[in-house]
């Protein structure tokens, strides 16, 4: 059974800092790994999708990496802004399409 | 296409009542998923469809829960005889094929059972 863990559970940084969010998964037989953002009381917004054959994906100030052999993914946020404050979730997708989510890292960026 | 649409956004119901939620996926997506999320937790898988076929159902889904996707378009999730423990955000997502393009989520339906 796939298990996904995200550390830390919460993170507070001053504006402008670069930061890394961590995601680990127990079963390396994944199809892809997806990072999402969730604002309070809202649905999930997809940020980056990394296929199992890829090592990283970039979008603007975001960079996600994937190391299947070690069961790890990281989300790097450059030059953080107060608008980046949200909960960030990672999800590991099995071949059948079903995803297992971590419990998220709640990020607060202070002005 | 405006993305994945879920209705209603909020539902308050008394314990023991039945409720039904609707999800309209992105029109060209053939896969549709239902997840449940409680406060402070990540979404938990409930069930998914490929076209009109329900391919997998979680053990979390008791016999009080049923989902349908007639004609492979919109989907409904019904909860019978609601319990307070059913209070959660119910999220719907859709995707193309085998997850090659990842999930697109709707805004969710917040269920409160009183």
PDB file of C-alpha atoms in Angstrom:
ATOM      1  CA  UNK A   1       0.000   0.000   0.000  1.00  0.00           C
ATOM      2  CA  UNK A   2       1.403   3.379  -1.035  1.00  0.00           C
ATOM      3  CA  UNK A   3       2.084   5.876   1.742  1.00  0.00           C
ATOM      4  CA  UNK A   4       3.014   9.503   1.122  1.00  0.00           C
ATOM      5  CA  UNK A   5       4.601  11.717   3.760  1.00  0.00           C
ATOM      6  CA  UNK A   6       5.211  15.434   3.630  1.00  0.00           C
ATOM      7  CA  UNK A   7       7.654  17.185   5.899  1.00  0.00           C
ATOM      8  CA  UNK A   8       7.424  19.697   7.459  1.00  0.00           C
ATOM      9  CA  UNK A   9       3.720  19.925   8.217  1.00  0.00           C
ATOM     10  CA  UNK A  10       4.013  23.699   8.505  1.00  0.00           C
ATOM     11  CA  UNK A  11       6.597  26.249   7.471  1.00  0.00           C
ATOM     12  CA  UNK A  12       6.836  29.997   8.035  1.00  0.00           C
ATOM     13  CA  UNK A  13       9.366  32.098   6.134  1.00  0.00           C
ATOM     14  CA  UNK A  14       9.977  35.790   5.477  1.00  0.00           C
ATOM     15  CA  UNK A  15       9.182  37.143   2.047  1.00  0.00           C
ATOM     16  CA  UNK A  16      11.928  36.681  -0.515  1.00  0.00           C
ATOM     17  CA  UNK A  17      13.334  33.441   0.871  1.00  0.00           C
ATOM     18  CA  UNK A  18      13.899  30.367  -1.261  1.00  0.00           C
ATOM     19  CA  UNK A  19      12.399  27.218   0.238  1.00  0.00           C
ATOM     20  CA  UNK A  20      12.072  23.481  -0.290  1.00  0.00           C
ATOM     21  CA  UNK A  21       9.091  21.290   0.481  1.00  0.00           C
ATOM     22  CA  UNK A  22       9.628  17.562   0.797  1.00  0.00           C
ATOM     23  CA  UNK A  23       7.515  14.589  -0.235  1.00  0.00           C
ATOM     24  CA  UNK A  24       8.403  10.934   0.259  1.00  0.00           C
ATOM     25  CA  UNK A  25       6.586   7.837  -0.956  1.00  0.00           C
ATOM     26  CA  UNK A  26       7.010   4.178  -0.081  1.00  0.00           C
ATOM     27  CA  UNK A  27       6.237   2.450  -3.393  1.00  0.00           C
ATOM     28  CA  UNK A  28       8.481   3.567  -6.249  1.00  0.00           C
ATOM     29  CA  UNK A  29       6.208   1.984  -8.889  1.00  0.00           C
ATOM     30  CA  UNK A  30       4.484   5.254  -9.669  1.00  0.00           C
ATOM     31  CA  UNK A  31       3.223   6.593 -12.974  1.00  0.00           C
ATOM     32  CA  UNK A  32       3.686  10.227 -12.093  1.00  0.00           C
ATOM     33  CA  UNK A  33       3.926  12.624  -9.183  1.00  0.00           C
ATOM     34  CA  UNK A  34       1.879  15.777  -9.005  1.00  0.00           C
ATOM     35  CA  UNK A  35       2.183  18.860  -6.796  1.00  0.00           C
ATOM     36  CA  UNK A  36      -0.917  20.841  -5.892  1.00  0.00           C
ATOM     37  CA  UNK A  37      -1.719  24.046  -4.087  1.00  0.00           C
ATOM     38  CA  UNK A  38      -4.800  24.365  -1.890  1.00  0.00           C
ATOM     39  CA  UNK A  39      -6.115  27.603  -0.436  1.00  0.00           C
ATOM     40  CA  UNK A  40      -8.333  27.384   2.685  1.00  0.00           C
ATOM     41  CA  UNK A  41     -11.762  25.947   1.905  1.00  0.00           C
ATOM     42  CA  UNK A  42     -10.967  25.572  -1.784  1.00  0.00           C
ATOM     43  CA  UNK A  43     -10.224  22.778  -4.217  1.00  0.00           C
ATOM     44  CA  UNK A  44      -6.771  21.755  -5.415  1.00  0.00           C
ATOM     45  CA  UNK A  45      -4.886  23.601  -8.141  1.00  0.00           C
ATOM     46  CA  UNK A  46      -2.292  21.645 -10.072  1.00  0.00           C
ATOM     47  CA  UNK A  47       1.182  23.183 -10.024  1.00  0.00           C
ATOM     48  CA  UNK A  48       3.529  20.658 -11.599  1.00  0.00           C
ATOM     49  CA  UNK A  49       3.326  17.109 -12.926  1.00  0.00           C
ATOM     50  CA  UNK A  50       6.430  14.935 -13.214  1.00  0.00           C
ATOM     51  CA  UNK A  51       6.181  11.727 -15.236  1.00  0.00           C
ATOM     52  CA  UNK A  52       7.996   8.699 -13.841  1.00  0.00           C
ATOM     53  CA  UNK A  53      10.597   8.942 -16.618  1.00  0.00           C
ATOM     54  CA  UNK A  54      11.393  12.578 -15.823  1.00  0.00           C
ATOM     55  CA  UNK A  55      13.671  14.045 -13.179  1.00  0.00           C
ATOM     56  CA  UNK A  56      12.218  17.532 -12.852  1.00  0.00           C
ATOM     57  CA  UNK A  57       9.721  20.079 -14.077  1.00  0.00           C
ATOM     58  CA  UNK A  58       9.786  23.859 -13.865  1.00  0.00           C
ATOM     59  CA  UNK A  59       7.092  26.505 -13.978  1.00  0.00           C
ATOM     60  CA  UNK A  60       8.038  30.081 -13.219  1.00  0.00           C
ATOM     61  CA  UNK A  61       9.433  30.263  -9.688  1.00  0.00           C
ATOM     62  CA  UNK A  62       8.569  26.616  -9.024  1.00  0.00           C
ATOM     63  CA  UNK A  63      10.787  23.613  -9.645  1.00  0.00           C
ATOM     64  CA  UNK A  64       9.846  20.059  -8.755  1.00  0.00           C
ATOM     65  CA  UNK A  65      12.240  17.121  -8.778  1.00  0.00           C
ATOM     66  CA  UNK A  66      11.626  13.395  -8.643  1.00  0.00           C
ATOM     67  CA  UNK A  67      13.922  10.595  -7.491  1.00  0.00           C
ATOM     68  CA  UNK A  68      11.955   7.375  -7.840  1.00  0.00           C
ATOM     69  CA  UNK A  69      14.730   5.135  -6.552  1.00  0.00           C
ATOM     70  CA  UNK A  70      14.819   6.919  -3.210  1.00  0.00           C
ATOM     71  CA  UNK A  71      11.074   7.604  -3.129  1.00  0.00           C
ATOM     72  CA  UNK A  72      11.436  11.363  -2.896  1.00  0.00           C
ATOM     73  CA  UNK A  73      10.216  14.516  -4.553  1.00  0.00           C
ATOM     74  CA  UNK A  74      10.925  18.117  -3.695  1.00  0.00           C
ATOM     75  CA  UNK A  75       9.176  21.343  -4.583  1.00  0.00           C
ATOM     76  CA  UNK A  76      11.477  24.351  -4.700  1.00  0.00           C
ATOM     77  CA  UNK A  77       9.921  27.819  -4.488  1.00  0.00           C
ATOM     78  CA  UNK A  78      12.200  30.708  -5.367  1.00  0.00           C
ATOM     79  CA  UNK A  79      11.841  34.231  -4.021  1.00  0.00           C
ATOM     80  CA  UNK A  80       8.732  33.454  -1.975  1.00  0.00           C
ATOM     81  CA  UNK A  81       5.869  35.964  -1.848  1.00  0.00           C
ATOM     82  CA  UNK A  82       2.946  36.400   0.584  1.00  0.00           C
ATOM     83  CA  UNK A  83       0.648  35.179  -2.204  1.00  0.00           C
ATOM     84  CA  UNK A  84       2.432  31.818  -2.055  1.00  0.00           C
ATOM     85  CA  UNK A  85       0.876  31.199   1.370  1.00  0.00           C
ATOM     86  CA  UNK A  86      -1.230  28.044   1.038  1.00  0.00           C
ATOM     87  CA  UNK A  87      -1.107  24.307   1.672  1.00  0.00           C
ATOM     88  CA  UNK A  88       1.019  22.349  -0.781  1.00  0.00           C
ATOM     89  CA  UNK A  89       0.131  18.718  -1.418  1.00  0.00           C
ATOM     90  CA  UNK A  90       1.963  16.039  -3.346  1.00  0.00           C
ATOM     91  CA  UNK A  91       0.268  13.027  -4.891  1.00  0.00           C
ATOM     92  CA  UNK A  92       1.825   9.823  -6.187  1.00  0.00           C
ATOM     93  CA  UNK A  93      -0.176   8.197  -8.977  1.00  0.00           C
ATOM     94  CA  UNK A  94      -0.200   4.464  -9.611  1.00  0.00           C
ATOM     95  CA  UNK A  95      -0.610   3.000 -13.099  1.00  0.00           C
ATOM     96  CA  UNK A  96      -4.324   2.518 -12.476  1.00  0.00           C
ATOM     97  CA  UNK A  97      -4.697   6.269 -12.183  1.00  0.00           C
ATOM     98  CA  UNK A  98      -5.496   6.345  -8.481  1.00  0.00           C
ATOM     99  CA  UNK A  99      -3.402   8.850  -6.507  1.00  0.00           C
ATOM    100  CA  UNK A 100      -2.223   8.746  -2.923  1.00  0.00           C
ATOM    101  CA  UNK A 101      -1.856  12.146  -1.303  1.00  0.00           C
ATOM    102  CA  UNK A 102       0.286  13.402   1.526  1.00  0.00           C
ATOM    103  CA  UNK A 103      -1.267  15.529   4.254  1.00  0.00           C
ATOM    104  CA  UNK A 104       0.399  18.652   2.923  1.00  0.00           C
ATOM    105  CA  UNK A 105       2.763  21.377   4.065  1.00  0.00           C
ATOM    106  CA  UNK A 106       1.104  24.630   5.133  1.00  0.00           C
ATOM    107  CA  UNK A 107       3.285  27.517   4.039  1.00  0.00           C
ATOM    108  CA  UNK A 108       3.084  31.025   5.462  1.00  0.00           C
ATOM    109  CA  UNK A 109       5.148  33.742   3.803  1.00  0.00           C
ATOM    110  CA  UNK A 110       5.401  36.846   5.992  1.00  0.00           C
ATOM    111  CA  UNK A 111       5.675  40.273   4.364  1.00  0.00           C
TER     112      UNK A 111
ATOM    113  CA  UNK B   1     -14.581  24.528 -21.140  1.00  0.00           C
ATOM    114  CA  UNK B   2     -14.573  26.021 -17.647  1.00  0.00           C
ATOM    115  CA  UNK B   3     -12.936  23.087 -15.889  1.00  0.00           C
ATOM    116  CA  UNK B   4     -14.410  20.630 -13.402  1.00  0.00           C
ATOM    117  CA  UNK B   5     -17.671  21.802 -11.876  1.00  0.00           C
ATOM    118  CA  UNK B   6     -19.119  20.537  -8.603  1.00  0.00           C
ATOM    119  CA  UNK B   7     -22.534  21.233  -7.142  1.00  0.00           C
ATOM    120  CA  UNK B   8     -23.597  22.190  -4.604  1.00  0.00           C
ATOM    121  CA  UNK B   9     -20.646  24.039  -3.080  1.00  0.00           C
ATOM    122  CA  UNK B  10     -21.996  23.580   0.421  1.00  0.00           C
ATOM    123  CA  UNK B  11     -24.551  21.195   1.891  1.00  0.00           C
ATOM    124  CA  UNK B  12     -25.841  21.074   5.453  1.00  0.00           C
ATOM    125  CA  UNK B  13     -27.990  18.087   6.277  1.00  0.00           C
ATOM    126  CA  UNK B  14     -29.445  16.397   9.303  1.00  0.00           C
ATOM    127  CA  UNK B  15     -28.109  13.048  10.390  1.00  0.00           C
ATOM    128  CA  UNK B  16     -29.978  10.231   8.686  1.00  0.00           C
ATOM    129  CA  UNK B  17     -30.862  12.171   5.550  1.00  0.00           C
ATOM    130  CA  UNK B  18     -29.667  11.256   2.061  1.00  0.00           C
ATOM    131  CA  UNK B  19     -27.551  13.649   0.017  1.00  0.00           C
ATOM    132  CA  UNK B  20     -26.400  13.668  -3.607  1.00  0.00           C
ATOM    133  CA  UNK B  21     -23.515  15.583  -5.128  1.00  0.00           C
ATOM    134  CA  UNK B  22     -22.845  16.211  -8.788  1.00  0.00           C
ATOM    135  CA  UNK B  23     -19.607  16.521 -10.716  1.00  0.00           C
ATOM    136  CA  UNK B  24     -19.250  17.693 -14.308  1.00  0.00           C
ATOM    137  CA  UNK B  25     -15.745  16.844 -15.572  1.00  0.00           C
ATOM    138  CA  UNK B  26     -13.809  18.459 -18.394  1.00  0.00           C
ATOM    139  CA  UNK B  27     -15.676  17.229 -21.435  1.00  0.00           C
ATOM    140  CA  UNK B  28     -12.848  15.346 -23.145  1.00  0.00           C
ATOM    141  CA  UNK B  29     -11.628  13.651 -19.936  1.00  0.00           C
ATOM    142  CA  UNK B  30     -12.581   9.991 -19.799  1.00  0.00           C
ATOM    143  CA  UNK B  31     -11.518   9.418 -16.193  1.00  0.00           C
ATOM    144  CA  UNK B  32     -13.367  10.797 -13.206  1.00  0.00           C
ATOM    145  CA  UNK B  33     -12.352  10.436  -9.570  1.00  0.00           C
ATOM    146  CA  UNK B  34     -13.993  11.100  -6.221  1.00  0.00           C
ATOM    147  CA  UNK B  35     -11.940  11.928  -3.138  1.00  0.00           C
ATOM    148  CA  UNK B  36     -12.850  12.911   0.409  1.00  0.00           C
ATOM    149  CA  UNK B  37     -10.845  15.359   2.493  1.00  0.00           C
ATOM    150  CA  UNK B  38     -11.155  16.160   6.184  1.00  0.00           C
ATOM    151  CA  UNK B  39      -9.539  19.117   7.900  1.00  0.00           C
ATOM    152  CA  UNK B  40      -5.765  18.933   8.039  1.00  0.00           C
ATOM    153  CA  UNK B  41      -5.588  15.770   5.956  1.00  0.00           C
ATOM    154  CA  UNK B  42      -4.821  15.045   2.350  1.00  0.00           C
ATOM    155  CA  UNK B  43      -7.578  13.799   0.039  1.00  0.00           C
ATOM    156  CA  UNK B  44      -8.478  10.123   0.372  1.00  0.00           C
ATOM    157  CA  UNK B  45      -9.447   8.096  -2.670  1.00  0.00           C
ATOM    158  CA  UNK B  46     -13.072   6.937  -2.832  1.00  0.00           C
ATOM    159  CA  UNK B  47     -13.718   5.682  -6.347  1.00  0.00           C
ATOM    160  CA  UNK B  48     -13.012   6.281 -10.004  1.00  0.00           C
ATOM    161  CA  UNK B  49     -14.602   5.776 -13.405  1.00  0.00           C
ATOM    162  CA  UNK B  50     -13.270   5.298 -16.863  1.00  0.00           C
ATOM    163  CA  UNK B  51     -16.072   6.440 -19.108  1.00  0.00           C
ATOM    164  CA  UNK B  52     -19.205   4.922 -17.529  1.00  0.00           C
ATOM    165  CA  UNK B  53     -17.437   1.989 -15.861  1.00  0.00           C
ATOM    166  CA  UNK B  54     -16.645   2.181 -12.151  1.00  0.00           C
ATOM    167  CA  UNK B  55     -13.203   0.562 -12.043  1.00  0.00           C
ATOM    168  CA  UNK B  56     -12.241   0.789  -8.389  1.00  0.00           C
ATOM    169  CA  UNK B  57     -13.936   1.495  -5.108  1.00  0.00           C
ATOM    170  CA  UNK B  58     -12.119   2.137  -1.838  1.00  0.00           C
ATOM    171  CA  UNK B  59     -12.864   0.186   1.296  1.00  0.00           C
ATOM    172  CA  UNK B  60     -13.561   3.602   2.818  1.00  0.00           C
ATOM    173  CA  UNK B  61     -16.723   3.617   0.762  1.00  0.00           C
ATOM    174  CA  UNK B  62     -19.312   1.843   2.887  1.00  0.00           C
ATOM    175  CA  UNK B  63     -22.507   0.473   1.412  1.00  0.00           C
ATOM    176  CA  UNK B  64     -24.151   3.808   2.254  1.00  0.00           C
ATOM    177  CA  UNK B  65     -22.135   5.406  -0.532  1.00  0.00           C
ATOM    178  CA  UNK B  66     -22.869   4.953  -4.213  1.00  0.00           C
ATOM    179  CA  UNK B  67     -21.498   6.662  -7.278  1.00  0.00           C
ATOM    180  CA  UNK B  68     -22.639   6.640 -10.862  1.00  0.00           C
ATOM    181  CA  UNK B  69     -21.472   8.054 -14.145  1.00  0.00           C
ATOM    182  CA  UNK B  70     -24.237   7.451 -16.648  1.00  0.00           C
ATOM    183  CA  UNK B  71     -23.184   7.787 -20.279  1.00  0.00           C
ATOM    184  CA  UNK B  72     -19.650   8.583 -19.188  1.00  0.00           C
ATOM    185  CA  UNK B  73     -20.363  12.266 -18.691  1.00  0.00           C
ATOM    186  CA  UNK B  74     -21.275  13.791 -15.317  1.00  0.00           C
ATOM    187  CA  UNK B  75     -21.104  11.777 -12.112  1.00  0.00           C
ATOM    188  CA  UNK B  76     -23.159  11.695  -8.936  1.00  0.00           C
ATOM    189  CA  UNK B  77     -22.103  10.618  -5.462  1.00  0.00           C
ATOM    190  CA  UNK B  78     -24.916   9.697  -3.100  1.00  0.00           C
ATOM    191  CA  UNK B  79     -24.623   9.176   0.632  1.00  0.00           C
ATOM    192  CA  UNK B  80     -27.553   7.462   2.312  1.00  0.00           C
ATOM    193  CA  UNK B  81     -28.413   7.758   6.007  1.00  0.00           C
ATOM    194  CA  UNK B  82     -25.721  10.355   6.614  1.00  0.00           C
ATOM    195  CA  UNK B  83     -23.659  10.242   9.805  1.00  0.00           C
ATOM    196  CA  UNK B  84     -21.668  13.013  11.483  1.00  0.00           C
ATOM    197  CA  UNK B  85     -18.493  11.247  10.424  1.00  0.00           C
ATOM    198  CA  UNK B  86     -19.427  11.873   6.800  1.00  0.00           C
ATOM    199  CA  UNK B  87     -18.800  15.603   7.295  1.00  0.00           C
ATOM    200  CA  UNK B  88     -15.945  16.446   4.924  1.00  0.00           C
ATOM    201  CA  UNK B  89     -15.035  18.096   1.641  1.00  0.00           C
ATOM    202  CA  UNK B  90     -15.914  15.858  -1.303  1.00  0.00           C
ATOM    203  CA  UNK B  91     -13.627  16.494  -4.243  1.00  0.00           C
ATOM    204  CA  UNK B  92     -14.049  15.444  -7.839  1.00  0.00           C
ATOM    205  CA  UNK B  93     -11.220  15.315 -10.363  1.00  0.00           C
ATOM    206  CA  UNK B  94     -10.947  14.325 -13.988  1.00  0.00           C
ATOM    207  CA  UNK B  95      -8.100  13.337 -16.259  1.00  0.00           C
ATOM    208  CA  UNK B  96      -7.259  11.986 -19.668  1.00  0.00           C
ATOM    209  CA  UNK B  97      -6.347   8.343 -20.006  1.00  0.00           C
ATOM    210  CA  UNK B  98      -3.858   6.861 -17.567  1.00  0.00           C
ATOM    211  CA  UNK B  99      -3.038  10.028 -15.706  1.00  0.00           C
ATOM    212  CA  UNK B 100      -0.594  11.208 -18.353  1.00  0.00           C
ATOM    213  CA  UNK B 101      -1.935  14.698 -17.971  1.00  0.00           C
ATOM    214  CA  UNK B 102      -2.555  14.629 -14.261  1.00  0.00           C
ATOM    215  CA  UNK B 103      -5.694  15.569 -12.400  1.00  0.00           C
ATOM    216  CA  UNK B 104      -7.851  18.646 -12.678  1.00  0.00           C
ATOM    217  CA  UNK B 105      -9.912  19.149  -9.525  1.00  0.00           C
ATOM    218  CA  UNK B 106     -13.203  20.867  -8.969  1.00  0.00           C
ATOM    219  CA  UNK B 107     -13.796  23.270  -6.089  1.00  0.00           C
ATOM    220  CA  UNK B 108     -15.393  20.573  -3.973  1.00  0.00           C
ATOM    221  CA  UNK B 109     -18.626  20.149  -2.048  1.00  0.00           C
ATOM    222  CA  UNK B 110     -18.434  20.848   1.674  1.00  0.00           C
ATOM    223  CA  UNK B 111     -20.802  18.523   3.554  1.00  0.00           C
ATOM    224  CA  UNK B 112     -21.798  19.244   7.141  1.00  0.00           C
ATOM    225  CA  UNK B 113     -23.948  16.668   8.929  1.00  0.00           C
ATOM    226  CA  UNK B 114     -25.658  18.043  12.048  1.00  0.00           C
TER     227      UNK B 114
END
